[in-house]
XYZ file of C-alpha atoms in Angstrom:
153
model
C -74.427 7.808 12.255
C -72.531 4.543 12.024
C -69.649 3.127 14.024
C -66.143 3.706 12.611
C -63.511 1.245 13.939
C -60.175 2.904 15.023
C -58.264 1.031 12.637
C -59.917 2.525 9.591
C -59.030 5.965 10.991
C -55.544 5.721 12.521
C -52.278 4.658 10.452
C -51.678 1.019 10.740
C -50.214 -0.220 14.158
C -51.375 3.200 15.793
C -54.103 3.277 18.419
C -53.840 -0.291 19.505
C -54.645 -0.796 23.334
C -51.729 -1.858 25.059
C -54.043 -3.496 27.329
C -57.436 -5.076 27.532
C -59.963 -6.948 29.755
C -59.552 -10.602 30.197
C -63.202 -11.117 30.324
C -66.371 -10.057 32.011
C -66.146 -10.967 35.708
C -69.320 -10.385 37.546
C -72.697 -8.468 37.295
C -74.485 -6.346 40.081
C -78.208 -7.044 40.127
C -80.754 -4.791 42.087
C -83.556 -6.818 43.752
C -86.591 -5.827 45.810
C -85.483 -8.201 48.752
C -82.043 -9.630 49.199
C -82.934 -12.419 51.522
C -85.678 -13.968 49.197
C -83.380 -13.414 46.113
C -80.456 -14.960 47.985
C -82.647 -17.796 48.551
C -83.974 -18.085 45.048
C -80.370 -17.858 43.477
C -78.985 -20.371 45.653
C -81.685 -22.755 45.173
C -82.162 -22.486 41.421
C -78.573 -22.261 40.386
C -76.799 -23.885 43.293
C -74.689 -20.962 43.614
C -71.988 -20.552 46.665
C -72.597 -17.608 48.774
C -69.230 -16.015 49.205
C -70.155 -13.081 51.289
C -73.066 -10.855 52.619
C -73.393 -7.309 53.531
C -76.229 -6.281 56.298
C -77.889 -3.004 56.475
C -75.697 -0.734 58.811
C -76.950 -1.313 62.362
C -79.441 -4.029 61.637
C -79.458 -7.800 61.016
C -81.326 -7.247 57.802
C -79.511 -8.523 54.624
C -78.449 -5.744 52.047
C -76.581 -7.586 49.440
C -75.239 -11.234 48.891
C -72.184 -12.217 46.708
C -72.588 -15.368 45.035
C -70.346 -17.581 42.648
C -70.279 -20.857 40.589
C -66.930 -21.727 41.907
C -66.053 -21.339 45.482
C -62.913 -20.397 44.540
C -63.891 -17.040 42.841
C -64.780 -13.978 44.763
C -68.211 -13.711 43.082
C -70.058 -14.002 39.960
C -73.161 -12.112 40.908
C -74.143 -9.630 43.642
C -77.641 -9.011 44.683
C -78.319 -5.637 46.289
C -81.773 -4.895 47.860
C -83.743 -1.823 46.737
C -86.606 -2.189 48.366
C -90.263 -3.882 47.638
C -91.649 -0.592 46.255
C -88.857 -0.433 43.566
C -90.143 -0.516 39.821
C -89.025 -3.862 37.937
C -87.082 -3.903 34.573
C -89.089 -2.510 31.629
C -89.454 -4.403 28.444
C -88.217 -2.619 25.361
C -86.297 -0.031 27.506
C -82.379 0.615 27.377
C -80.571 -1.495 29.812
C -79.407 -4.830 30.623
C -81.631 -7.451 28.682
C -80.301 -10.766 30.500
C -77.281 -12.157 32.123
C -76.256 -15.522 30.817
C -74.361 -18.501 32.529
C -72.691 -21.348 30.269
C -73.445 -24.920 31.163
C -70.610 -27.278 30.937
C -72.532 -29.636 28.526
C -76.173 -30.470 27.043
C -77.020 -32.972 29.879
C -76.356 -30.148 32.348
C -78.565 -27.946 30.452
C -81.231 -30.504 30.311
C -81.035 -30.756 33.991
C -81.274 -27.193 34.667
C -84.440 -26.901 32.507
C -86.022 -29.896 34.593
C -85.103 -27.872 37.760
C -86.562 -24.577 36.260
C -89.884 -26.480 35.414
C -90.046 -28.311 38.645
C -90.036 -24.678 40.115
C -92.535 -23.494 37.795
C -90.298 -20.877 36.430
C -91.814 -20.058 32.989
C -88.976 -20.640 30.217
C -88.637 -20.232 26.714
C -85.990 -22.098 24.817
C -84.039 -20.975 21.760
C -81.711 -22.801 19.183
C -79.281 -20.344 18.065
C -77.414 -23.126 15.991
C -74.241 -22.324 17.654
C -75.648 -22.460 21.088
C -78.947 -23.493 22.659
C -80.394 -21.154 25.395
C -83.190 -21.248 28.041
C -84.388 -17.942 28.987
C -86.258 -16.998 32.155
C -86.566 -14.302 34.848
C -85.857 -14.154 38.492
C -88.828 -13.047 40.933
C -88.103 -9.489 40.323
C -88.243 -9.867 36.495
C -84.497 -9.436 35.744
C -83.736 -11.538 32.546
C -81.433 -14.759 32.804
C -80.350 -17.327 30.426
C -78.575 -20.633 30.721
C -76.874 -21.898 27.611
C -74.720 -24.708 26.189
C -72.458 -23.476 23.426
C -71.945 -26.082 20.661
C -68.150 -27.093 20.176
C -66.743 -25.055 17.121
C -66.154 -28.482 15.566
C -69.919 -29.135 15.287
């Protein structure tokens, strides 16, 4: 069974949404240890810690909210699910990776150097319209940093 666009079913002009999302705003990732992940994400990406949440009645970190821009609420939330939690499974339904766009090719190169210096295994792909560096966080969640070629190139 294939996908049929609404425009192919309804008369012209009908069925158009009066509203639509502006953009994808943030992602929520389950991690085994929130403290360890907070340290890793801020160290590798240089993210700002916008907020944290503790497990009720403790001083133990339950969640951290991080952003690229300190003026934005958060780009990523890291929620602890415990050390015994199963990791992401390859070839299963679910999120494959989260990607962050770099401002320029030089910044992408610097990120590559940072990942290599931290012994993070990476793979690099040239997609013609973009160059992506793929890697995983300590819990196996797929990540990418990429530079998108200007449309004129």
